[in-house]
Tab-separated table of C-alpha atoms and ligand atoms in Angstrom:
chain	number	residue	atom	x	y	z
T	4	MET	CA	21.080	63.040	1.828
T	5	ALA	CA	19.005	63.774	-1.299
T	6	ALA	CA	18.159	61.309	-4.024
T	7	ASP	CA	20.049	61.401	-7.261
T	8	PRO	CA	17.441	61.112	-10.147
T	9	LYS	CA	19.865	58.890	-12.167
T	10	ILE	CA	20.312	56.517	-9.308
T	11	ALA	CA	16.594	56.566	-8.552
T	12	ALA	CA	15.805	55.661	-12.162
T	13	ALA	CA	18.215	52.797	-12.229
T	14	LEU	CA	16.694	51.331	-9.040
T	15	GLN	CA	13.450	50.886	-10.970
T	16	GLN	CA	15.211	48.396	-13.233
T	17	ILE	CA	15.643	45.960	-10.336
T	18	SER	CA	13.216	43.236	-10.931
T	19	ALA	CA	11.482	40.768	-8.503
T	20	GLN	CA	10.806	38.410	-11.621
T	21	ARG	CA	14.376	38.232	-12.561
T	22	MET	CA	15.528	37.698	-8.931
T	23	GLN	CA	13.026	34.849	-8.575
T	24	ALA	CA	14.361	33.196	-11.795
T	25	ASN	CA	17.916	33.461	-10.313
T	26	ILE	CA	16.770	32.093	-6.974
T	27	ASP	CA	14.887	29.234	-8.724
T	28	LYS	CA	17.968	28.455	-10.924
T	29	LEU	CA	20.149	28.317	-7.747
T	30	VAL	CA	17.679	25.941	-6.043
T	31	SER	CA	17.785	23.747	-9.306
T	32	PHE	CA	21.261	22.647	-8.539
T	33	GLY	CA	19.804	20.367	-5.758
T	34	THR	CA	22.543	21.136	-3.337
T	35	ARG	CA	25.210	23.818	-3.232
T	36	LEU	CA	26.900	22.394	-0.248
T	37	THR	CA	30.684	23.308	-0.374
T	38	LEU	CA	31.572	19.761	-0.088
T	39	SER	CA	29.225	18.766	-2.934
T	40	ALA	CA	30.193	17.761	-6.551
T	41	GLU	CA	32.271	20.080	-8.647
T	42	ASP	CA	33.508	17.529	-11.153
T	43	PRO	CA	32.853	18.191	-15.056
T	44	ALA	CA	30.154	15.601	-15.255
T	45	SER	CA	28.110	16.995	-12.375
T	46	ILE	CA	28.589	20.525	-13.663
T	47	ALA	CA	27.238	19.397	-17.107
T	48	ALA	CA	24.299	17.532	-15.243
T	49	GLY	CA	23.532	20.856	-13.415
T	50	HIS	CA	24.030	19.294	-9.937
T	51	GLY	CA	26.146	20.481	-7.002
T	52	ILE	CA	28.111	23.596	-6.124
T	53	GLY	CA	30.302	23.419	-9.194
T	54	ALA	CA	27.397	23.880	-11.539
T	55	ALA	CA	26.165	26.736	-9.401
T	56	ARG	CA	29.573	28.496	-9.606
T	57	GLU	CA	29.833	28.007	-13.430
T	58	TRP	CA	26.317	29.377	-13.779
T	59	ILE	CA	26.973	32.494	-11.693
T	60	LYS	CA	30.058	33.172	-13.699
T	61	SER	CA	28.232	32.827	-17.024
T	62	GLU	CA	25.484	35.260	-15.771
T	63	PHE	CA	28.090	37.953	-14.827
T	64	GLU	CA	29.627	37.446	-18.157
T	65	ARG	CA	26.291	37.932	-19.819
T	66	TYR	CA	25.806	41.204	-17.921
T	67	SER	CA	29.179	42.357	-18.940
T	68	LYS	CA	28.391	41.685	-22.720
T	69	ASP	CA	25.326	43.890	-22.340
T	70	CYS	CA	27.489	46.772	-21.135
T	71	GLY	CA	30.304	46.497	-23.662
T	72	GLY	CA	32.501	44.492	-21.441
T	73	CYS	CA	32.309	46.821	-18.528
T	74	LEU	CA	32.549	44.025	-15.907
T	75	GLU	CA	35.721	42.123	-15.187
T	76	VAL	CA	34.401	38.614	-14.087
T	77	LYS	CA	36.897	36.737	-11.899
T	78	MET	CA	37.226	33.491	-9.835
T	79	ASP	CA	39.065	33.419	-6.527
T	80	SER	CA	39.906	29.706	-6.056
T	81	PHE	CA	41.835	28.009	-3.333
T	82	THR	CA	42.087	24.719	-1.448
T	83	GLU	CA	40.822	24.672	2.181
T	84	GLY	CA	41.035	22.087	4.892
T	85	PRO	CA	40.893	19.610	6.388
T	86	ALA	CA	39.025	21.612	9.127
T	87	ASP	CA	36.161	21.078	11.533
T	88	ARG	CA	33.449	21.049	8.771
T	89	ILE	CA	35.785	20.307	5.830
T	90	PRO	CA	36.783	16.516	6.091
T	91	LYS	CA	39.180	16.556	3.167
T	92	PRO	CA	41.010	19.224	1.197
T	93	THR	CA	38.359	21.027	-0.832
T	94	GLU	CA	38.518	23.519	-3.538
T	95	ILE	CA	36.539	26.704	-2.712
T	96	THR	CA	35.667	29.282	-5.330
T	97	ASN	CA	34.466	32.745	-4.854
T	98	VAL	CA	32.950	34.296	-8.029
T	99	TYR	CA	32.869	38.144	-8.557
T	100	ALA	CA	32.465	40.993	-11.040
T	101	VAL	CA	34.246	44.248	-10.910
T	102	LEU	CA	32.828	47.435	-12.241
T	103	LYS	CA	35.933	49.523	-12.340
T	104	GLY	CA	35.598	53.252	-11.417
T	105	SER	CA	35.678	55.749	-14.306
T	106	ASP	CA	38.060	58.007	-12.627
T	107	LEU	CA	41.653	57.009	-12.248
T	108	GLU	CA	42.267	58.335	-8.648
T	109	ASN	CA	38.815	57.367	-7.339
T	110	ALA	CA	38.760	53.852	-8.981
T	111	LYS	CA	41.055	52.782	-6.118
T	112	ARG	CA	38.234	53.147	-3.720
T	113	ILE	CA	36.008	50.130	-3.499
T	114	VAL	CA	32.575	49.293	-2.257
T	115	LEU	CA	31.398	45.583	-2.223
T	116	VAL	CA	28.220	43.676	-2.004
T	117	THR	CA	28.317	39.995	-1.179
T	118	GLY	CA	26.129	36.877	-0.574
T	119	HIS	CA	27.066	33.236	-0.228
T	120	TYR	CA	25.992	30.842	-2.956
T	121	ASP	CA	26.827	27.653	-0.807
T	122	SER	CA	23.922	26.052	0.972
T	123	ARG	CA	23.297	23.279	3.574
T	124	ASN	CA	20.609	21.112	5.120
T	125	SER	CA	20.412	19.716	8.732
T	126	ASP	CA	23.810	18.034	8.215
T	127	THR	CA	26.689	20.103	7.138
T	128	PHE	CA	28.417	16.898	5.696
T	129	ASP	CA	25.484	15.805	3.575
T	130	VAL	CA	26.988	16.153	0.033
T	131	SER	CA	24.059	14.820	-1.921
T	132	GLY	CA	20.781	15.432	-0.096
T	133	ASP	CA	18.693	18.385	-1.220
T	134	ALA	CA	19.774	21.695	0.224
T	135	PRO	CA	17.632	24.225	-1.639
T	136	GLY	CA	18.957	27.258	0.324
T	137	ALA	CA	16.339	29.549	-1.213
T	138	ASN	CA	16.572	32.082	1.478
T	139	ASP	CA	20.005	31.133	2.811
T	140	ASP	CA	21.507	32.327	0.755
T	141	ALA	CA	20.224	32.308	-2.883
T	142	SER	CA	18.423	35.447	-1.849
T	143	GLY	CA	21.757	37.258	-1.028
T	144	THR	CA	23.383	35.806	-4.037
T	145	ALA	CA	20.548	37.143	-6.232
T	146	VAL	CA	21.080	40.541	-4.638
T	147	SER	CA	24.677	40.696	-5.658
T	148	MET	CA	23.806	39.522	-9.167
T	149	GLU	CA	20.961	41.921	-9.716
T	150	CYS	CA	22.956	44.860	-8.435
T	151	ALA	CA	25.705	43.836	-11.075
T	152	ARG	CA	23.140	43.748	-13.886
T	153	VAL	CA	21.646	47.086	-13.085
T	154	LEU	CA	24.490	49.131	-11.832
T	155	SER	CA	26.758	47.884	-14.709
T	156	LYS	CA	24.599	50.157	-17.007
T	157	MET	CA	25.849	53.186	-15.105
T	158	LYS	CA	29.308	54.917	-14.521
T	159	PHE	CA	30.735	55.768	-11.167
T	160	PRO	CA	34.075	57.345	-10.202
T	161	GLY	CA	34.574	54.703	-7.570
T	162	THR	CA	34.819	50.953	-8.071
T	163	ILE	CA	32.007	48.450	-7.204
T	164	ILE	CA	32.536	44.713	-6.621
T	165	PHE	CA	29.701	42.223	-6.842
T	166	LEU	CA	30.818	39.069	-4.938
T	167	THR	CA	29.356	35.719	-4.293
T	168	VAL	CA	31.306	33.483	-1.983
T	169	ALA	CA	31.339	29.806	-1.027
T	170	GLY	CA	32.221	27.946	2.132
T	171	GLU	CA	30.011	30.152	4.410
T	172	GLU	CA	28.345	27.227	5.968
T	173	GLN	CA	31.550	25.286	6.561
T	174	GLY	CA	33.037	28.343	8.510
T	175	LEU	CA	33.060	31.479	6.428
T	176	ASN	CA	35.938	30.047	4.402
T	177	GLY	CA	35.333	31.855	1.110
T	178	SER	CA	34.936	35.365	2.583
T	179	ARG	CA	37.888	34.863	4.968
T	180	HIS	CA	40.105	34.140	1.971
T	181	PHE	CA	38.749	37.095	0.080
T	182	ALA	CA	39.061	39.518	2.883
T	183	LYS	CA	42.568	38.536	3.533
T	184	MET	CA	43.401	39.047	-0.096
T	185	ALA	CA	41.940	42.498	0.089
T	186	LYS	CA	44.064	43.279	3.150
T	187	GLU	CA	47.256	41.834	1.755
T	188	GLN	CA	46.787	43.693	-1.482
T	189	GLY	CA	46.140	46.968	0.399
T	190	TRP	CA	42.604	47.572	-1.149
T	191	ASP	CA	40.978	50.825	-0.187
T	192	LEU	CA	37.707	48.925	0.665
T	193	GLU	CA	35.296	51.402	2.114
T	194	ALA	CA	32.276	49.263	2.660
T	195	VAL	CA	30.940	45.698	2.581
T	196	LEU	CA	27.297	44.951	2.499
T	197	ASN	CA	26.716	41.300	3.328
T	198	ASN	CA	23.251	40.053	2.448
T	199	ASP	CA	22.502	36.756	4.188
T	200	ILE	CA	18.866	35.655	4.539
T	201	VAL	CA	17.047	38.378	2.806
T	202	GLY	CA	14.236	36.368	1.362
T	203	GLY	CA	11.565	38.024	3.491
T	204	ASP	CA	10.558	34.518	4.838
T	205	LYS	CA	6.681	34.244	4.677
T	206	SER	CA	5.963	33.537	8.249
T	207	ALA	CA	3.048	34.906	10.232
T	208	GLU	CA	4.920	37.575	12.270
T	209	GLN	CA	7.312	38.731	9.506
T	210	ASP	CA	7.575	42.409	8.885
T	211	HIS	CA	8.011	42.746	5.061
T	212	GLY	CA	8.781	46.521	5.429
T	213	VAL	CA	11.872	46.064	7.497
T	214	VAL	CA	15.399	44.657	6.914
T	215	ARG	CA	17.746	44.395	9.853
T	216	VAL	CA	21.295	45.831	9.564
T	217	PHE	CA	23.627	44.217	11.969
T	218	SER	CA	27.043	45.946	12.742
T	219	GLU	CA	29.788	45.638	15.170
T	220	GLY	CA	30.384	48.238	17.871
T	221	VAL	CA	33.859	47.898	19.227
T	222	PRO	CA	35.799	46.552	16.168
T	223	ILE	CA	37.107	42.969	16.394
T	224	ALA	CA	40.203	44.343	14.639
T	225	ALA	CA	40.730	47.057	17.219
T	226	THR	CA	44.244	47.118	18.856
T	227	GLU	CA	44.600	47.584	22.686
T	228	GLN	CA	45.407	51.252	22.018
T	229	ASP	CA	42.382	51.585	20.034
T	230	VAL	CA	40.162	50.055	22.773
T	231	ARG	CA	41.766	52.457	25.324
T	232	ARG	CA	40.789	55.394	23.159
T	233	ILE	CA	37.293	54.073	22.566
T	234	ARG	CA	36.718	53.650	26.323
T	235	GLY	CA	38.070	57.101	27.109
T	236	LEU	CA	36.102	59.014	24.528
T	237	GLY	CA	32.755	57.055	24.502
T	238	GLY	CA	33.482	55.738	20.972
T	239	GLU	CA	31.654	52.427	21.333
T	240	SER	CA	28.918	53.471	18.868
T	241	ASP	CA	31.363	54.928	16.181
T	242	SER	CA	33.118	51.977	14.580
T	243	GLY	CA	33.360	52.199	10.833
T	244	SER	CA	30.690	49.531	10.492
T	245	LEU	CA	28.187	51.574	12.496
T	246	GLU	CA	29.004	54.700	10.376
T	247	LEU	CA	28.198	52.454	7.400
T	248	ALA	CA	24.948	51.275	9.002
T	249	ARG	CA	23.996	55.006	9.545
T	250	TYR	CA	24.859	55.701	5.927
T	251	ILE	CA	22.398	52.938	4.764
T	252	ALA	CA	19.639	54.488	7.062
T	253	ASP	CA	20.256	57.690	5.480
T	254	VAL	CA	20.118	56.120	1.915
T	255	GLY	CA	16.882	54.431	3.060
T	256	ARG	CA	15.315	57.814	3.794
T	257	ALA	CA	16.483	59.444	0.620
T	258	TYR	CA	15.346	56.560	-1.719
T	259	ASP	CA	12.084	54.711	-1.690
T	260	ALA	CA	13.508	51.205	-1.765
T	261	GLY	CA	10.237	49.725	-0.336
T	262	VAL	CA	12.009	48.437	2.811
T	263	LYS	CA	13.377	50.314	5.736
T	264	PRO	CA	16.574	49.419	7.426
T	265	MET	CA	16.503	48.750	11.198
T	266	LEU	CA	19.926	49.221	12.678
T	267	VAL	CA	20.964	46.700	15.288
T	268	PHE	CA	24.249	47.664	17.140
T	269	ARG	CA	25.405	44.155	17.392
T	270	LEU	CA	27.740	41.962	15.191
T	271	ASP	CA	25.068	39.358	14.459
T	272	ARG	CA	22.248	37.359	15.839
T	273	TYR	CA	22.767	35.055	18.880
T	274	LEU	CA	24.384	31.732	17.971
T	275	ARG	CA	24.776	32.767	14.290
T	276	GLY	CA	27.548	34.381	12.245
T	277	GLY	CA	28.136	35.588	8.594
T	278	ASP	CA	30.623	36.693	6.074
T	279	HIS	CA	30.783	40.493	7.170
T	280	TYR	CA	32.774	39.085	10.120
T	281	SER	CA	35.569	37.963	7.970
T	282	PHE	CA	35.891	41.634	6.594
T	283	ASN	CA	35.572	42.983	10.106
T	284	GLN	CA	38.431	40.740	11.205
T	285	GLN	CA	40.720	42.381	8.527
T	286	GLY	CA	39.708	45.879	9.819
T	287	PHE	CA	37.112	46.679	7.086
T	288	SER	CA	33.687	48.302	7.704
T	289	ALA	CA	31.170	45.568	6.959
T	290	VAL	CA	27.539	44.981	7.904
T	291	ARG	CA	24.924	42.155	7.555
T	292	LEU	CA	21.444	42.765	6.061
T	293	THR	CA	18.923	40.100	7.001
T	294	ASP	CA	15.157	39.453	7.347
T	295	PHE	CA	13.252	41.035	10.184
T	296	ARG	CA	12.324	37.642	11.407
T	297	GLU	CA	13.702	34.231	10.721
T	298	ASP	CA	11.631	30.943	10.685
T	299	PHE	CA	13.911	28.315	12.196
T	300	HIS	CA	11.872	25.662	10.497
T	301	HIS	CA	13.299	26.683	7.130
T	302	GLN	CA	17.042	27.470	7.129
T	303	HIS	CA	19.641	24.777	7.863
T	304	GLN	CA	16.813	21.958	7.783
T	305	ASN	CA	16.217	18.929	5.768
T	306	VAL	CA	13.227	19.222	3.477
T	307	ARG	CA	10.484	17.101	5.254
T	308	MET	CA	7.048	17.144	6.695
T	309	GLU	CA	6.848	16.510	10.478
T	310	ASN	CA	3.608	16.807	12.622
T	311	GLY	CA	2.047	18.758	9.670
T	312	ILE	CA	4.955	21.326	9.570
T	313	GLN	CA	6.795	21.852	6.349
T	314	TYR	CA	10.583	22.088	7.102
T	315	GLY	CA	13.274	23.273	4.598
T	316	ASP	CA	14.596	26.356	2.828
T	317	LEU	CA	12.135	26.271	-0.030
T	318	PRO	CA	11.337	28.888	-2.678
T	319	LYS	CA	7.675	28.879	-1.714
T	320	PHE	CA	8.647	30.809	1.574
T	321	VAL	CA	10.486	33.531	-0.296
T	322	ASP	CA	8.782	36.922	-0.863
T	323	TYR	CA	10.367	38.038	-4.110
T	324	TYR	CA	9.192	41.688	-3.822
T	325	TYR	CA	10.979	41.794	-0.450
T	326	VAL	CA	14.223	40.545	-2.121
T	327	GLU	CA	13.714	43.205	-4.785
T	328	HIS	CA	13.359	45.964	-2.138
T	329	VAL	CA	16.458	44.787	-0.299
T	330	ALA	CA	18.408	44.863	-3.627
T	331	ARG	CA	17.185	48.417	-4.163
T	332	LEU	CA	18.512	49.497	-0.806
T	333	ASN	CA	21.777	47.734	-1.596
T	334	ALA	CA	22.010	49.314	-5.012
T	335	ALA	CA	21.171	52.726	-3.803
T	336	THR	CA	23.939	52.466	-1.098
T	337	LEU	CA	26.545	51.192	-3.515
T	338	ALA	CA	25.715	53.754	-6.108
T	339	SER	CA	25.677	56.592	-3.701
T	340	MET	CA	29.055	55.621	-2.223
T	341	ALA	CA	30.732	55.014	-5.599
T	342	ALA	CA	29.362	58.281	-6.826
T	343	ALA	CA	30.529	60.227	-3.831
T	344	PRO	CA	33.982	61.746	-2.982
T	345	ALA	CA	36.305	59.955	-0.769
T	346	PRO	CA	35.825	60.630	2.860
T	347	PRO	CA	37.944	63.501	4.302
T	348	ALA	CA	41.458	62.313	5.555
T	349	ASN	CA	43.136	62.936	8.921
T	350	VAL	CA	39.984	64.399	10.658
T	351	HIS	CA	41.023	65.836	14.045
T	352	LEU	CA	39.327	67.573	16.895
T	353	LEU	CA	41.548	69.974	18.656
T	354	THR	CA	41.625	69.342	22.323
T	355	LYS	CA	44.724	71.231	23.680
T	356	ASP	CA	42.688	73.912	25.466
T	357	LEU	CA	39.650	73.785	27.752
T	358	GLU	CA	37.025	75.603	25.859
T	359	ASN	CA	33.405	75.454	24.950
T	360	ASP	CA	33.774	75.507	21.221
T	361	ALA	CA	34.944	72.662	19.012
T	362	THR	CA	37.561	73.209	16.316
T	363	LEU	CA	37.896	70.508	13.681
T	364	THR	CA	40.554	70.128	11.005
T	365	TRP	CA	40.963	67.724	8.147
T	366	ASP	CA	42.755	67.113	4.801
T	367	ALA	CA	40.817	67.613	1.697
T	368	ALA	CA	39.143	64.390	0.473
T	369	PRO	CA	41.591	62.673	-1.873
T	370	GLY	CA	40.610	62.286	-5.627
T	371	GLY	CA	39.429	65.834	-6.124
T	372	LEU	CA	35.620	65.333	-6.162
T	373	ALA	CA	34.681	67.171	-3.040
T	374	THR	CA	33.321	70.700	-3.421
T	375	ALA	CA	32.279	71.123	0.221
T	376	TYR	CA	32.226	69.472	3.626
T	377	GLU	CA	29.523	68.952	6.211
T	378	VAL	CA	29.969	68.684	9.752
T	379	LEU	CA	27.558	66.283	11.510
T	380	TRP	CA	26.795	65.879	15.123
T	381	ARG	CA	24.483	64.102	17.495
T	382	ALA	CA	23.974	63.764	21.208
T	383	THR	CA	26.079	61.001	22.716
T	384	THR	CA	23.059	59.089	23.545
T	385	SER	CA	21.475	59.315	19.943
T	386	PRO	CA	21.780	56.343	17.533
T	387	GLU	CA	21.899	58.377	14.433
T	388	TRP	CA	23.303	61.774	13.193
T	389	GLU	CA	20.871	64.543	14.319
T	390	TYR	CA	22.384	67.615	12.548
T	391	ALA	CA	24.400	68.436	9.445
T	392	GLN	CA	25.938	71.809	8.671
T	393	ASP	CA	27.529	72.863	5.428
T	394	VAL	CA	30.836	74.572	6.247
T	395	GLY	CA	32.006	75.238	2.636
T	396	ASN	CA	35.101	74.050	0.852
T	397	VAL	CA	37.380	74.490	3.853
T	398	THR	CA	39.661	72.149	5.879
T	399	ARG	CA	39.008	73.802	9.226
T	400	THR	CA	36.013	75.093	11.255
T	401	THR	CA	35.016	75.996	14.592
T	402	MET	CA	31.518	74.919	15.876
T	403	LYS	CA	29.800	76.859	18.691
T	404	LEU	CA	29.111	73.621	20.492
T	405	SER	CA	30.910	71.971	23.398
T	406	LYS	CA	32.942	68.928	22.084
T	407	ASP	CA	32.092	67.401	25.571
T	408	ASN	CA	28.453	67.126	24.862
T	409	VAL	CA	28.176	65.760	21.327
T	410	ILE	CA	29.897	63.387	18.884
T	411	PHE	CA	31.068	65.124	15.720
T	412	ALA	CA	31.847	63.895	12.249
T	413	VAL	CA	33.021	65.349	8.876
T	414	ARG	CA	31.827	64.219	5.408
T	415	ALA	CA	32.677	65.365	1.922
T	416	VAL	CA	30.114	66.599	-0.645
T	417	ASP	CA	30.423	66.839	-4.402
T	418	ARG	CA	28.631	69.341	-6.673
T	419	SER	CA	25.680	67.081	-7.245
T	420	GLY	CA	25.214	66.327	-3.497
T	421	HIS	CA	26.632	62.914	-3.244
T	422	ARG	CA	27.823	62.431	0.383
T	423	SER	CA	30.882	60.362	1.440
T	424	LEU	CA	30.898	58.185	4.517
T	425	PRO	CA	31.345	60.370	7.698
T	426	VAL	CA	34.565	60.366	9.542
T	427	VAL	CA	34.709	60.829	13.394
T	428	PRO	CA	37.651	62.910	14.420
T	429	THR	CA	40.537	61.576	16.407
T	430	PRO	CA	41.431	64.097	19.306
T	431	GLU	CA	44.691	66.250	18.628
T	432	ARG	CA	46.561	67.855	21.471
K	4	LIG	ZN1	23.617	32.151	5.465
């Protein structure tokens, strides 16, 4: 993948100072616990999750004003509970902005970035104690917001959604509701980037040049039939989420975001989860970006001093330049995908004969943007694509390589060199 100069220029607009202001503002609401206040008086006083929600909405609306109303700002509200961590029925609201694609056909395709704006301290039921949540997850919320501000100044054939959800700390409630809605409404959601704890926590062993990208191998949404095929073909490392992770790695090499993605072929960290899982459950490709190293004195802790150690998720531990770099990597990924053609459809590998070549067929990428296709391949033991060959504007090609020895994929390319997500073929007899 090569950098698009227009996208590279836009990335320069992403600002650590603005992101710091947004994180500080989110912290100023005291607590953003999903169960905290959302009545009009508390909203007016700037305290609790209701105030945070209204402020995020007003910021999205301000960005939209600056681009001639190009963003559609929406609320997705519903009542949840009672449940394990929700003692009484509680209104949960996701806030999002839609940058609709400029091309009628391609506008149906959606890429999405999300962070959770709710927070918690040591006690998931403490509705009034401070829960600054500067890193977890004001940082990810700030990524969605800054991507919206900067990318809304550009036009893309595909649609981008900038999402901030609540209820994550109570059980992924907001994202679950949103992902179900996307599934029920038949959205063509190509990718979900979940940023959760991307504040670059300033601890001694932090690597400020690396962001981890967690992604599931065998999809949670795979049917038994899918699992049989995955087992038979060695497809454990080719879920949609892993192809998305590889795409992010590719973007990380094409653009100098300031931070390098480190792929982790695993759903999430031990004992922890996140909103990407809600999207995986509905069958969507979704990954989690997170700090290289977490300091467990900070997240999910009451703010306090104990034995000379400062506990709590405070702004002073956030590296705002790191957050800026992570936002750049997100924006470059969203822009690359929204600018690219749709992936080719019905990609097949012909397997009816025993032969040492490999014949691939596919349908032209829908939407009309593709002007060529590339075949990618790698050794079955390699984590990332190793080779790419331009095969022209065709829908069938034969590679002089044994299909038994490598993993193939096909991706679409437009005249400016934007690449779609690659599609691994299904065997066809
Ligand atoms: Zn979180």
